[in-house]
Amino acid sequence: MLRRLRDYGEQFWRIFKTLTPGRQGMVVGTLILTVAGLIALLVWANRVDYQVLYSNLSPPDAAVVVEKLKSRRIPYQLTQGGRTVEVEAGKVHETRLALAGEGLPRGAGVGFEIFNETKLGTTQFVQRVNYVRALQGELARTISAFDAVAGARVHIVMPRDSLFVEEEKKPSASVFLKLRTGRRLEPEKVEAVVHLVAMAVPGLTPERITVVDTRGRLLYKKGPEDALTRLTLTQATYQRRFEGRLKDKVQSLMDRMFGPGRAVTTVRADLDFTRQRIVRDQYDPRTVLRSEQRTTESSEGMTVRAKGSPDTRFRLASRNLGRQPGGSVPMKRSRNNETSNFEISRTRTQIISALGRVRRLNVAVVIDGPYRTAKGPGGKPVKRFVGLSQARLGRVRQLVARAIGFNAQRGDQLQVDNLQFLAPEPAKVEAGLDLEGMIRRWLKPVITVLIVVLFFLFVVRPLLKWTGKPVRIEAPPRIGAEEGVPALEGPPEKRPPRERALALAKKDPEKTLQIIRTWMKQGA
């Protein structure tokens, strides 16, 4: 094998010496470019394709992740000042799951892993401080899991316990949020963060929590007016959703009838959020006897009637002797007592009106087309607006009215028009939207194929041509008497084969040696 390569090299060198200087320079340049291209291709093919494992890491988390990757012998690289860790594309998900099993990355701050290593001699004060630190770190990690939150910090103030109720103080908390670029945290999500912190800290109420962002905006304000503000925002959100549902109903109907983009729908709903409670008592004029009680008393006999003057001196002695100051008269007495209880029927009605009652709806629908193609100037086809007939426009109005629950007594208004829309400008295709992905996918194969093609065009093909080109043998010079051999007369093709072989061997000994070696190999 080595001898064959050496023979090819010698043959190439002999052919190379027969070329002109211009062709020699072209061959040398082609060889250099080919070797450089092959080296670049090998480097490119063996280059590791890194993808992001974790981004926006804090320095402590990045240090722990790198240490774990080193222990597992996983190649990695750091970008963005050490905040982003990248590993091989084929090991991203496997490595991420393995690190997640170990609780990495932990996020900003220190969590409850601070109690994994308990030191002897730790005082109660230090344990309390570590508990607050761990609670703050765990809450920050949980809040950072929101899509719109890039980072969070939680500060909790835990007052010392007191034996006296008068001196007892409640805990408070502050939450600092770093939002992602172009993202905002909706009010209901801010409330979720507040209640999350309030439920995690014993004795903490939402009124004692403050939430701010990196721009200094107060996202959650404590105070009595906060309830009214939240109620107003909730009502506005409910109104938007109600209008959106009605709009989607009408828009889907229009898209089915006329095609996507051929109709525009707007809905305005006037909702009543007043809460009313009405209690009505209604009495029936008809009466029903429930119970009745009657009592009758009568008595007959004699009674003593008073006699004499009241100024007369009364003597006890005379009464004891049986003397009566007056005379006795007959008596007759009677008494009737009657009690009747009647049942009074009553109907009690309690009416509580629902929140968000629809007071009025305003709906507008604009329909585009149809168009008819006609010949314009120069015979070019031109679209002309025709419009819908009144009968079809009326049917569309009836369908929309049924879809939204139109009520004329309520004061609802519905407007359906047929107008010509402005023709949209042709969309400009922005080059490079997916250019980076296409380059990453096709760059290596394209470069590989290009280098292979260039190698065959400028190296293999010319070499095949030059090696297969017959060698031109010139007539040997006459051998004079000065060499001691008589000169050969006549043209070379008429000389004997032995003489021509000797002349060729004297002119090009290396070529003759190569031919002899080839014959020996073929004979073997």
XYZ file of C-alpha atoms in Angstrom:
524
model
C 0.000 0.000 0.000
C 2.770 2.391 0.879
C 4.651 1.492 -2.304
C 1.532 2.191 -4.360
C 1.065 5.532 -2.717
C 4.721 6.350 -3.344
C 4.301 5.408 -6.987
C 1.255 7.644 -7.322
C 3.183 10.432 -5.681
C 6.125 10.026 -8.060
C 3.788 9.916 -11.052
C 1.996 13.069 -9.848
C 5.324 14.820 -9.344
C 6.490 13.990 -12.839
C 3.206 15.223 -14.312
C 3.358 18.317 -12.125
C 6.834 19.172 -13.480
C 5.547 18.981 -17.055
C 2.859 21.650 -16.341
C 3.239 25.331 -17.009
C 3.876 27.635 -14.043
C 0.287 28.945 -14.226
C -1.178 25.472 -14.005
C 1.230 24.553 -11.248
C 0.013 27.529 -9.195
C -3.612 26.559 -9.821
C -2.969 22.984 -8.680
C -1.152 24.140 -5.539
C -3.925 26.621 -4.696
C -6.606 23.997 -5.266
C -4.805 21.548 -3.017
C -4.447 24.150 -0.261
C -8.116 25.151 -0.482
C -9.194 21.527 -0.532
C -7.117 20.600 2.510
C -8.317 23.697 4.359
C -11.926 22.907 3.453
C -11.590 19.331 4.612
C -10.069 20.469 7.894
C -12.875 23.026 8.375
C -15.452 20.387 7.532
C -13.993 17.987 10.056
C -13.914 20.688 12.724
C -17.465 21.719 11.884
C -18.766 18.144 11.847
C -17.098 17.292 15.147
C -18.212 20.510 16.788
C -20.649 19.957 19.675
C -24.072 21.555 19.161
C -24.863 23.271 22.467
C -28.354 24.237 23.582
C -29.578 26.199 26.579
C -30.008 24.140 29.735
C -30.822 27.019 32.117
C -30.880 30.776 31.564
C -31.001 33.825 33.855
C -29.426 31.894 36.710
C -28.222 33.593 39.837
C -24.487 33.183 40.584
C -25.080 30.684 43.429
C -27.365 28.540 41.274
C -24.963 28.698 38.316
C -22.093 27.587 40.529
C -24.061 24.615 41.883
C -25.248 23.561 38.407
C -21.711 23.736 36.978
C -20.387 21.680 39.890
C -23.018 19.000 39.231
C -22.182 18.937 35.514
C -18.496 18.518 36.300
C -19.210 15.637 38.648
C -21.310 13.932 35.955
C -18.642 14.646 33.278
C -21.127 16.427 31.008
C -19.576 18.964 28.584
C -20.943 22.483 29.057
C -20.275 26.107 28.230
C -21.260 29.385 29.898
C -22.702 32.392 28.071
C -24.183 35.773 29.002
C -21.644 36.373 31.707
C -22.148 32.998 33.356
C -25.931 33.357 33.722
C -26.734 30.823 30.971
C -25.531 27.214 30.999
C -25.528 25.219 27.749
C -24.984 21.491 27.213
C -25.062 19.128 24.234
C -28.336 19.167 22.327
C -28.948 15.468 22.862
C -28.493 15.679 26.638
C -30.607 18.744 27.466
C -33.754 16.987 28.660
C -31.932 14.145 30.398
C -29.661 16.559 32.286
C -32.549 18.838 33.192
C -34.536 15.962 34.683
C -31.505 14.684 36.582
C -30.798 18.102 38.112
C -34.493 18.643 38.879
C -34.422 15.402 40.888
C -31.764 17.013 43.082
C -33.777 20.216 43.476
C -31.740 22.348 41.071
C -31.834 25.157 40.309
C -33.077 26.346 43.654
C -33.726 29.935 42.588
C -32.868 33.144 44.354
C -32.334 33.028 48.077
C -32.062 30.149 50.481
C -34.843 27.629 50.999
C -35.540 25.039 53.654
C -32.380 23.210 52.639
C -30.690 25.494 55.165
C -31.859 23.047 57.843
C -30.252 20.055 56.146
C -27.067 20.718 58.080
C -27.778 21.403 61.722
C -24.902 22.786 63.740
C -24.440 22.166 67.412
C -24.856 25.154 69.668
C -27.346 26.963 67.434
C -29.436 29.334 69.515
C -33.180 29.799 69.243
C -32.690 33.261 67.763
C -30.546 31.871 64.934
C -33.090 29.136 64.278
C -35.854 31.746 64.041
C -33.816 33.878 61.638
C -33.045 30.840 59.468
C -36.733 29.929 59.396
C -37.671 33.385 58.122
C -34.898 33.231 55.504
C -36.038 29.812 54.339
C -39.670 30.936 54.156
C -38.706 34.011 52.114
C -36.619 31.915 49.714
C -39.322 29.293 49.165
C -41.976 31.942 48.501
C -39.657 33.729 46.042
C -39.062 30.488 44.135
C -42.791 29.768 43.966
C -43.662 33.259 42.736
C -40.884 33.094 40.115
C -42.706 30.150 38.531
C -45.270 32.575 37.042
C -44.811 33.038 33.297
C -44.620 36.840 33.487
C -42.243 36.900 36.500
C -38.509 36.725 35.837
C -37.506 36.990 39.485
C -38.957 37.728 42.914
C -37.868 38.644 46.399
C -39.984 38.400 49.531
C -39.329 40.284 52.774
C -41.209 39.109 55.858
C -41.271 40.896 59.204
C -42.086 38.495 62.033
C -42.513 40.317 65.367
C -41.482 38.643 68.557
C -44.144 36.813 70.529
C -45.451 38.657 73.561
C -47.247 37.427 76.668
C -49.466 40.506 76.711
C -52.289 40.864 74.231
C -51.931 44.645 74.155
C -48.337 44.415 72.950
C -48.951 41.727 70.295
C -48.078 42.839 66.756
C -49.069 41.264 63.468
C -46.561 40.209 60.781
C -46.181 42.077 57.484
C -44.590 41.319 54.129
C -43.282 43.055 50.996
C -42.991 41.373 47.603
C -40.641 42.669 44.905
C -41.295 41.395 41.368
C -39.063 41.531 38.311
C -41.298 41.125 35.268
C -40.164 39.818 31.902
C -39.668 42.261 29.051
C -42.982 43.225 27.486
C -45.059 41.296 30.025
C -47.436 42.564 32.696
C -49.067 40.947 35.692
C -52.843 41.105 35.625
C -54.721 42.210 38.789
C -56.117 38.750 39.497
C -52.595 37.293 39.343
C -51.337 39.980 41.720
C -54.107 38.973 44.109
C -53.029 35.363 43.740
C -49.493 36.323 44.771
C -50.825 38.260 47.768
C -53.004 35.395 48.992
C -50.179 32.929 48.401
C -47.920 34.888 50.747
C -50.727 35.474 53.257
C -51.558 31.767 53.521
C -47.887 30.781 53.933
C -47.153 33.062 56.900
C -49.080 32.474 60.147
C -51.137 35.489 61.211
C -50.470 37.466 58.019
C -53.452 39.132 56.331
C -53.628 40.482 52.743
C -54.073 44.021 54.091
C -50.508 43.928 55.471
C -48.829 42.909 52.177
C -47.324 45.287 49.605
C -46.368 44.301 46.050
C -44.116 46.449 43.821
C -42.198 45.856 40.580
C -38.815 46.967 39.257
C -40.291 50.181 37.829
C -41.484 51.284 41.238
C -45.149 50.727 40.451
C -47.398 49.745 43.320
C -49.199 46.622 42.121
C -51.122 45.963 45.324
C -52.232 48.699 47.694
C -53.569 47.944 51.107
C -56.399 49.979 52.591
C -60.201 50.115 52.721
C -60.422 51.494 49.168
C -58.674 48.406 47.835
C -61.848 46.321 47.964
C -63.715 48.892 45.885
C -60.880 49.045 43.365
C -60.780 45.270 43.009
C -64.547 45.183 42.588
C -64.369 47.774 39.810
C -61.633 45.856 38.008
C -63.615 42.642 38.343
C -66.675 44.276 36.870
C -64.679 45.661 33.936
C -63.165 42.229 33.296
C -66.586 40.589 33.397
C -67.961 43.165 30.952
C -65.080 42.595 28.503
C -65.574 38.839 28.631
C -69.332 39.153 28.137
C -68.852 41.407 25.123
C -66.176 39.074 23.772
C -68.502 36.060 23.960
C -71.243 37.875 22.042
C -68.749 39.136 19.481
C -67.356 35.621 18.935
C -70.865 34.274 18.333
C -71.695 36.883 15.711
C -68.227 36.794 14.104
C -68.250 33.006 13.726
C -71.666 33.255 12.079
C -70.443 35.929 9.644
C -67.288 33.966 8.819
C -69.345 30.907 7.919
C -71.657 32.955 5.698
C -69.243 35.310 3.927
C -65.769 33.917 4.632
C -63.002 34.930 7.040
C -62.153 38.623 7.051
C -65.278 39.631 5.112
C -67.177 41.019 8.128
C -66.371 43.083 11.233
C -68.402 42.920 14.452
C -68.407 45.229 17.469
C -70.440 44.747 20.650
C -71.095 47.213 23.426
C -72.952 45.918 26.500
C -74.406 48.127 29.223
C -74.478 45.978 32.342
C -76.106 46.742 35.671
C -73.973 45.720 38.643
C -76.404 47.153 41.219
C -77.402 44.568 43.785
C -81.008 44.826 44.959
C -82.941 42.922 47.601
C -86.725 43.321 47.596
C -88.953 41.815 50.349
C -92.738 41.879 49.837
C -95.440 40.862 52.396
C -98.921 40.277 50.933
C -101.921 39.659 53.223
C -105.041 37.765 52.144
C -108.276 39.615 53.079
C -110.041 36.311 53.764
C -110.011 35.223 57.452
C -110.154 31.751 58.917
C -111.341 31.007 62.515
C -108.530 29.250 64.295
C -109.904 28.950 67.922
C -112.855 30.219 70.026
C -113.392 30.391 73.817
C -116.654 31.367 75.642
C -117.195 31.839 79.458
C -120.661 32.457 81.176
C -121.082 33.288 84.926
C -124.382 33.904 86.909
C -125.174 34.280 90.691
C -128.356 34.947 92.893
C -128.771 35.845 96.686
C -129.063 38.573 99.299
C -126.673 41.384 99.869
C -126.325 44.037 102.575
C -127.066 47.531 101.546
C -125.327 50.402 103.313
C -127.529 52.650 105.451
C -127.057 55.773 107.532
C -124.677 58.658 107.359
C -121.050 58.181 106.751
C -120.308 60.755 109.374
C -121.894 58.658 112.117
C -119.359 57.260 114.578
C -118.843 53.589 114.069
C -118.625 51.527 117.152
C -117.073 48.142 117.133
C -119.027 47.080 120.171
C -122.361 47.531 118.471
C -121.165 45.459 115.422
C -120.113 42.716 117.651
C -123.560 42.691 119.212
C -125.006 41.910 115.788
C -126.485 45.213 114.961
C -126.431 46.056 111.292
C -126.169 49.678 110.282
C -128.337 49.007 107.182
C -130.809 46.488 105.635
C -130.352 43.394 103.308
C -131.721 43.306 99.713
C -131.995 40.490 97.073
C -129.205 40.259 94.314
C -128.951 38.616 90.793
C -125.666 38.758 88.743
C -124.537 37.260 85.307
C -121.370 37.631 83.081
C -120.471 36.350 79.581
C -116.837 36.222 78.219
C -116.107 35.217 74.587
C -112.647 35.002 72.856
C -112.173 34.205 69.089
C -108.769 33.757 67.329
C -108.591 34.176 63.520
C -105.693 33.111 61.161
C -104.434 35.859 58.854
C -102.784 34.487 55.623
C -99.628 36.244 54.420
C -97.347 35.766 51.380
C -93.693 36.881 51.713
C -91.579 37.305 48.537
C -87.825 38.013 48.568
C -86.229 39.087 45.246
C -82.427 39.443 44.848
C -81.368 40.743 41.444
C -78.309 39.124 39.872
C -75.131 41.125 39.293
C -74.272 41.987 35.716
C -77.824 42.201 34.447
C -77.976 43.362 30.827
C -79.618 46.763 30.532
C -78.864 47.474 26.881
C -76.950 46.009 23.937
C -75.425 47.928 21.035
C -74.219 45.725 18.171
C -72.791 46.848 14.816
C -71.932 44.515 11.915
C -70.259 45.628 8.675
C -70.123 43.212 5.730
C -67.799 43.474 2.738
C -68.769 42.484 -0.814
C -69.754 40.763 -2.892
C -67.768 41.860 -5.941
C -68.133 41.250 -9.641
C -65.252 41.042 -12.101
C -65.524 43.409 -15.066
C -63.228 44.694 -17.769
C -61.484 47.917 -16.959
C -59.244 50.272 -18.905
C -56.951 48.385 -21.252
C -58.976 45.188 -20.952
C -57.637 44.386 -17.475
C -60.050 42.638 -15.091
C -61.307 44.915 -12.330
C -63.412 43.985 -9.298
C -66.513 46.148 -8.820
C -68.521 46.316 -5.594
C -72.058 44.955 -6.035
C -73.410 44.678 -2.499
C -76.068 42.514 -0.913
C -79.741 42.751 -1.673
C -82.088 44.218 0.912
C -83.814 40.877 1.374
C -80.560 39.083 2.208
C -79.410 41.959 4.410
C -82.679 41.648 6.335
C -82.146 37.924 6.822
C -78.640 38.578 8.133
C -80.068 41.132 10.570
C -82.582 38.589 11.862
C -79.888 35.957 12.369
C -77.675 38.370 14.295
C -80.629 39.465 16.444
C -81.357 35.872 17.414
C -77.697 35.165 18.103
C -77.304 38.036 20.592
C -80.767 37.762 22.177
C -82.018 41.087 20.828
C -84.735 42.711 22.980
C -86.378 45.870 21.623
C -88.239 46.566 24.881
C -84.921 46.711 26.670
C -83.686 49.376 24.268
C -81.204 47.207 22.317
C -79.833 48.591 19.054
C -78.618 46.535 16.092
C -77.056 47.953 12.930
C -76.057 45.769 9.954
C -74.476 47.552 6.953
C -72.957 46.420 3.690
C -69.915 48.516 2.744
C -66.798 48.159 0.630
C -63.608 47.491 2.555
C -60.276 48.970 1.594
C -58.064 46.495 -0.228
C -55.257 45.383 2.104
C -51.718 46.102 1.057
C -49.739 43.054 -0.013
C -47.980 41.633 2.948
C -44.235 41.964 2.852
C -42.478 38.778 3.641
C -39.811 39.585 6.139
C -36.671 37.738 5.292
C -34.987 36.019 8.138
C -37.971 35.187 10.308
C -36.835 31.543 10.421
C -33.411 32.130 8.901
C -31.504 31.168 12.010
C -33.311 27.861 12.313
C -32.860 27.084 8.615
C -29.144 27.905 8.800
C -28.664 25.638 11.793
C -30.489 22.827 10.031
C -29.064 23.029 6.503
C -25.679 24.750 6.814
C -23.626 21.659 7.651
C -25.094 19.415 4.910
C -24.789 22.168 2.273
C -21.166 22.939 3.143
C -20.301 19.238 3.171
C -21.816 18.632 -0.264
C -20.203 21.796 -1.647
C -16.732 20.817 -0.446
C -17.092 17.305 -1.842
C -18.214 18.657 -5.231
C -15.362 21.155 -5.346
C -12.886 18.447 -4.370
C -13.973 16.220 -7.283
C -14.137 19.125 -9.763
C -10.799 20.737 -8.997
C -8.719 17.877 -7.627
C -9.927 14.408 -8.584
C -11.082 15.212 -12.093
C -7.919 17.110 -13.166
C -5.709 14.421 -11.639
C -7.610 11.716 -13.485
C -7.174 13.637 -16.729
C -3.471 14.293 -16.178
C -2.659 10.740 -15.081
C -4.574 9.260 -17.995
C -2.917 11.578 -20.553
C -0.319 9.708 -22.711
C 3.263 10.791 -22.170
C 4.825 12.280 -25.211
C 8.232 10.684 -25.922
C 10.612 12.687 -27.995
C 13.227 11.124 -30.286
C 16.472 10.414 -28.480
C 19.437 12.440 -29.540
C 21.998 10.903 -31.756
C 24.730 9.126 -29.931
C 27.964 10.553 -31.237
C 31.366 9.084 -31.491
C 32.325 10.913 -28.370
C 30.363 8.391 -26.360
C 32.097 5.470 -28.116
C 28.847 4.220 -29.715
C 28.079 4.693 -33.379
C 25.149 7.007 -34.075
C 21.798 5.455 -34.921
C 20.481 6.395 -38.278
C 16.862 6.618 -39.447
C 13.602 7.662 -37.835
C 12.750 6.220 -34.358
C 9.629 4.307 -35.486
C 11.758 2.350 -38.050
C 14.402 1.318 -35.543
C 14.403 -2.103 -33.920
C 12.441 -2.401 -30.623
C 15.576 -3.087 -28.667
C 17.214 0.130 -29.836
C 14.083 2.169 -29.107
C 13.891 0.684 -25.611
C 17.516 1.545 -24.952
C 16.994 5.098 -26.213
C 13.937 5.536 -23.975
C 15.727 4.122 -20.960
C 18.629 6.523 -21.432
C 16.310 9.493 -21.830
C 14.024 8.758 -18.851
C 15.497 6.179 -16.467
C 12.818 6.801 -13.785
C 9.964 6.183 -16.209
C 11.702 3.000 -17.411
C 12.107 1.817 -13.819
C 8.443 2.430 -13.079
C 7.347 0.473 -16.168
C 9.596 -2.463 -15.196
C 8.135 -2.467 -11.684
C 4.605 -2.458 -13.109
C 5.462 -5.459 -15.304
C 6.889 -7.280 -12.313
C 3.725 -6.670 -10.274
C 1.533 -7.831 -13.141
C 3.671 -10.943 -13.610
C 3.453 -11.698 -9.888
